[in-house]
Amino acid sequence: MGKKLRIVLDVDTGTDDAVAIMAAVKHPDIELMAVCSVAGNKPIENTTENSLRVLQALGSEVPVYRGCAKPLVKSITPTRIPDHGGTMTVVDGKEFHVHPEYLNLPASGRSYEELPAPAYYVELLRNAKEPVTIVAVGPLTNLAVALIIDPSIVKNIERIVIMGGGAECANRTPVAEFNIWADPDAAQWVIHCGADILMVPLDATIKTAFTKEDAADFRALGTFCGDFCADLIDLRIDADRAINPECPDNNTAIHDALALLAAADESVLRDVRRVRCDIGLGDFAEGATLITHSKEFLTSEFTKNVSFAYSADKEAFKAELLRLFMQ
Ligand code: BDR
Ligand code: CA
């Protein structure tokens, strides 16, 4: 085996973020250097504590750096609700959450690090002797702040893998995916920072959605990771059905874990194209991933800036997660 991939995982844990953390800790080809939390699915207190809980349950001492509590710009609009709308409902007095306030794991016995996440990025990437891969599966605020403080840190970024966006899919507004919508200004900053960018959008993640039968295969492993992954799949399907009883789908995409696995081995993705991508910053297009198709606009100044996965291989994704969660 070659050298391990040095990864920082940026999360808003989050049920699918939790699966990504487990996969990162268990992956034999990954050295998980740190977990950075950010506000997104839940406020920063929750996403930080949830990340610590998952690591503790795995017996991992990977440090957690607490990140930004608000997006770069959008929170100055007082009426903008920052969380993931439409992920909770009450049926017959019972609450269903796609992302519970706190994951159903023992409270963490340790704290996050003193350095805030953006400061950690600046320090790490200024001094890194070897390049670092950043897998960002929440809003991109931490990385944007770090890049604003010191744009030269790009030189030590191997690649940024982003779970976010959608060419033909959306989940937060009719045109926007949640992670990008939550902080569109940060996303626009990050995807134009000059680093190698791989986007794993909804177009790819929904191709890998798991059913309750898939959950049973994870449970059959008889391990903590298998059980917890199965619990989270079941919880997400039950919540989706309670929230949207009309929806014919009986499955759930574990978005963030696909991005994490793609960082280690891109073969879980399909139809990855080099495109020009920008982010809508206002009005109806706020948070939309805008792909430029017209060749006449692609000039030496307006260049293709990201690799964008239009699809993914569910069986490869599932087989790899099962392999990682066997222990
Ligand atoms: C993304 O939004 C969050 O709810 C998930 O954790 C995932 O990162 C999917 O749109
Ligand atoms: Ca997430």
mmCIF file of N, CA, C and O and ligand atoms in Angstrom, residues 12-18 40-41 84 87 98-99 136-139 163-165 170-172 176-180 202 205 236 253-256, ligand 1:
data_model
loop_
_atom_site.group_PDB
_atom_site.id
_atom_site.type_symbol
_atom_site.label_atom_id
_atom_site.label_comp_id
_atom_site.label_asym_id
_atom_site.label_seq_id
_atom_site.Cartn_x
_atom_site.Cartn_y
_atom_site.Cartn_z
ATOM 1 N N ASP A 12 -21.002 19.140 9.269
ATOM 2 C CA ASP A 12 -22.065 19.744 10.090
ATOM 3 C C ASP A 12 -22.934 18.593 10.638
ATOM 4 O O ASP A 12 -24.096 18.469 10.341
ATOM 5 N N THR A 13 -22.318 17.751 11.411
ATOM 6 C CA THR A 13 -22.878 16.468 11.864
ATOM 7 C C THR A 13 -24.168 16.637 12.658
ATOM 8 O O THR A 13 -24.176 17.221 13.717
ATOM 9 N N GLY A 14 -25.301 16.104 12.195
ATOM 10 C CA GLY A 14 -25.631 15.516 10.905
ATOM 11 C C GLY A 14 -25.500 13.981 10.792
ATOM 12 O O GLY A 14 -24.473 13.427 11.125
ATOM 13 N N THR A 15 -26.635 13.345 10.361
ATOM 14 C CA THR A 15 -26.678 11.899 10.256
ATOM 15 C C THR A 15 -25.747 11.358 9.165
ATOM 16 O O THR A 15 -25.013 10.394 9.418
ATOM 17 N N ASP A 16 -25.784 11.948 7.958
ATOM 18 C CA ASP A 16 -24.907 11.403 6.913
ATOM 19 C C ASP A 16 -23.458 11.828 7.138
ATOM 20 O O ASP A 16 -22.526 11.107 6.783
ATOM 21 N N ASP A 17 -23.243 12.986 7.792
ATOM 22 C CA ASP A 17 -21.888 13.380 8.193
ATOM 23 C C ASP A 17 -21.306 12.324 9.137
ATOM 24 O O ASP A 17 -20.115 12.010 9.075
ATOM 25 N N ALA A 18 -22.158 11.805 10.036
ATOM 26 C CA ALA A 18 -21.682 10.811 11.009
ATOM 27 C C ALA A 18 -21.148 9.577 10.290
ATOM 28 O O ALA A 18 -20.111 9.013 10.675
ATOM 29 N N GLY A 40 -24.757 24.171 10.257
ATOM 30 C CA GLY A 40 -25.425 23.790 9.010
ATOM 31 C C GLY A 40 -26.689 23.041 9.340
ATOM 32 O O GLY A 40 -27.724 23.653 9.640
ATOM 33 N N ASN A 41 -26.602 21.716 9.337
ATOM 34 C CA ASN A 41 -27.778 20.918 9.690
ATOM 35 C C ASN A 41 -28.337 21.341 11.044
ATOM 36 O O ASN A 41 -29.548 21.283 11.270
ATOM 37 N N HIS A 84 -31.640 23.497 7.878
ATOM 38 C CA HIS A 84 -32.094 22.704 6.747
ATOM 39 C C HIS A 84 -33.607 22.573 6.846
ATOM 40 O O HIS A 84 -34.130 21.714 7.562
ATOM 41 N N THR A 87 -36.855 19.293 7.450
ATOM 42 C CA THR A 87 -36.232 18.041 7.887
ATOM 43 C C THR A 87 -36.792 17.558 9.214
ATOM 44 O O THR A 87 -36.204 16.723 9.875
ATOM 45 N N VAL A 98 -34.702 14.320 10.335
ATOM 46 C CA VAL A 98 -33.644 13.749 9.479
ATOM 47 C C VAL A 98 -32.292 13.913 10.183
ATOM 48 O O VAL A 98 -31.413 13.051 10.099
ATOM 49 N N HIS A 99 -32.162 15.044 10.897
ATOM 50 C CA HIS A 99 -30.950 15.289 11.689
ATOM 51 C C HIS A 99 -31.386 15.637 13.109
ATOM 52 O O HIS A 99 -31.768 16.779 13.370
ATOM 53 N N ALA A 136 -15.110 18.495 2.388
ATOM 54 C CA ALA A 136 -16.046 19.423 3.032
ATOM 55 C C ALA A 136 -17.470 18.977 2.721
ATOM 56 O O ALA A 136 -17.885 18.997 1.558
ATOM 57 N N VAL A 137 -18.193 18.570 3.756
ATOM 58 C CA VAL A 137 -19.536 18.018 3.550
ATOM 59 C C VAL A 137 -20.601 18.822 4.301
ATOM 60 O O VAL A 137 -21.686 18.316 4.588
ATOM 61 N N GLY A 138 -20.267 20.058 4.608
ATOM 62 C CA GLY A 138 -21.226 21.002 5.187
ATOM 63 C C GLY A 138 -21.069 22.317 4.434
ATOM 64 O O GLY A 138 -20.369 22.387 3.412
ATOM 65 N N PRO A 139 -21.686 23.381 4.945
ATOM 66 C CA PRO A 139 -21.463 24.708 4.353
ATOM 67 C C PRO A 139 -19.966 25.043 4.351
ATOM 68 O O PRO A 139 -19.233 24.602 5.254
ATOM 69 N N MET A 163 -19.109 17.884 -0.908
ATOM 70 C CA MET A 163 -20.478 17.396 -1.106
ATOM 71 C C MET A 163 -21.338 18.642 -1.179
ATOM 72 O O MET A 163 -21.509 19.368 -0.181
ATOM 73 N N GLY A 164 -21.885 18.876 -2.356
ATOM 74 C CA GLY A 164 -22.732 20.049 -2.479
ATOM 75 C C GLY A 164 -23.137 20.304 -3.908
ATOM 76 O O GLY A 164 -22.506 19.830 -4.855
ATOM 77 N N GLY A 165 -24.225 21.027 -4.058
ATOM 78 C CA GLY A 165 -24.692 21.452 -5.364
ATOM 79 C C GLY A 165 -25.542 20.414 -6.062
ATOM 80 O O GLY A 165 -25.831 19.332 -5.530
ATOM 81 N N ALA A 170 -32.122 19.469 -6.596
ATOM 82 C CA ALA A 170 -32.055 20.479 -5.540
ATOM 83 C C ALA A 170 -32.789 19.910 -4.331
ATOM 84 O O ALA A 170 -33.600 18.994 -4.465
ATOM 85 N N ASN A 171 -32.489 20.441 -3.133
ATOM 86 C CA ASN A 171 -33.236 19.959 -1.962
ATOM 87 C C ASN A 171 -33.561 21.032 -0.936
ATOM 88 O O ASN A 171 -34.301 20.777 0.006
ATOM 89 N N ARG A 172 -33.008 22.244 -1.085
ATOM 90 C CA ARG A 172 -33.322 23.266 -0.083
ATOM 91 C C ARG A 172 -34.290 24.316 -0.625
ATOM 92 O O ARG A 172 -35.155 24.795 0.078
ATOM 93 N N ALA A 176 -31.638 25.020 -5.360
ATOM 94 C CA ALA A 176 -30.408 24.990 -4.557
ATOM 95 C C ALA A 176 -30.329 23.774 -3.630
ATOM 96 O O ALA A 176 -31.313 23.381 -3.015
ATOM 97 N N GLU A 177 -29.122 23.234 -3.564
ATOM 98 C CA GLU A 177 -28.802 22.171 -2.598
ATOM 99 C C GLU A 177 -28.437 22.828 -1.268
ATOM 100 O O GLU A 177 -27.872 23.934 -1.251
ATOM 101 N N PHE A 178 -28.653 22.115 -0.146
ATOM 102 C CA PHE A 178 -28.532 22.747 1.168
ATOM 103 C C PHE A 178 -27.135 23.302 1.483
ATOM 104 O O PHE A 178 -27.015 24.459 1.913
ATOM 105 N N ASN A 179 -26.073 22.505 1.334
ATOM 106 C CA ASN A 179 -24.743 22.974 1.776
ATOM 107 C C ASN A 179 -24.334 24.256 1.051
ATOM 108 O O ASN A 179 -23.722 25.146 1.640
ATOM 109 N N ILE A 180 -24.671 24.328 -0.233
ATOM 110 C CA ILE A 180 -24.291 25.514 -1.011
ATOM 111 C C ILE A 180 -25.222 26.674 -0.655
ATOM 112 O O ILE A 180 -24.766 27.811 -0.460
ATOM 113 N N LEU A 202 -25.792 16.422 -5.578
ATOM 114 C CA LEU A 202 -26.967 15.553 -5.420
ATOM 115 C C LEU A 202 -27.146 14.620 -6.607
ATOM 116 O O LEU A 202 -27.614 13.493 -6.436
ATOM 117 N N THR A 205 -25.114 11.737 -5.529
ATOM 118 C CA THR A 205 -25.441 11.068 -4.251
ATOM 119 C C THR A 205 -26.792 10.357 -4.302
ATOM 120 O O THR A 205 -26.942 9.284 -3.711
ATOM 121 N N ARG A 236 -33.447 8.090 8.768
ATOM 122 C CA ARG A 236 -33.621 9.049 7.671
ATOM 123 C C ARG A 236 -34.804 8.661 6.784
ATOM 124 O O ARG A 236 -35.579 9.523 6.364
ATOM 125 N N ALA A 253 -30.326 8.987 0.603
ATOM 126 C CA ALA A 253 -28.924 9.127 0.171
ATOM 127 C C ALA A 253 -28.056 9.495 1.367
ATOM 128 O O ALA A 253 -28.386 10.420 2.112
ATOM 129 N N ILE A 254 -26.958 8.772 1.538
ATOM 130 C CA ILE A 254 -25.995 9.107 2.599
ATOM 131 C C ILE A 254 -24.911 9.954 1.922
ATOM 132 O O ILE A 254 -23.753 9.536 1.745
ATOM 133 N N HIS A 255 -25.329 11.162 1.558
ATOM 134 C CA HIS A 255 -24.532 12.051 0.697
ATOM 135 C C HIS A 255 -23.049 12.151 1.093
ATOM 136 O O HIS A 255 -22.153 11.994 0.269
ATOM 137 N N ASP A 256 -22.850 12.468 2.380
ATOM 138 C CA ASP A 256 -21.503 12.866 2.804
ATOM 139 C C ASP A 256 -20.502 11.716 2.752
ATOM 140 O O ASP A 256 -19.309 11.924 2.494
HETATM 141 C C1 BDR B 1 -26.251 17.818 2.441
HETATM 142 O O1 BDR B 1 -27.075 18.593 3.326
HETATM 143 C C2 BDR B 1 -27.034 18.057 4.616
HETATM 144 O O2 BDR B 1 -28.306 17.938 5.149
HETATM 145 C C3 BDR B 1 -26.360 16.724 4.530
HETATM 146 O O3 BDR B 1 -25.585 16.486 5.692
HETATM 147 C C4 BDR B 1 -25.522 16.802 3.292
HETATM 148 O O4 BDR B 1 -24.230 17.276 3.577
HETATM 149 C C5 BDR B 1 -27.150 17.229 1.374
HETATM 150 O O5 BDR B 1 -27.788 18.242 0.677
#
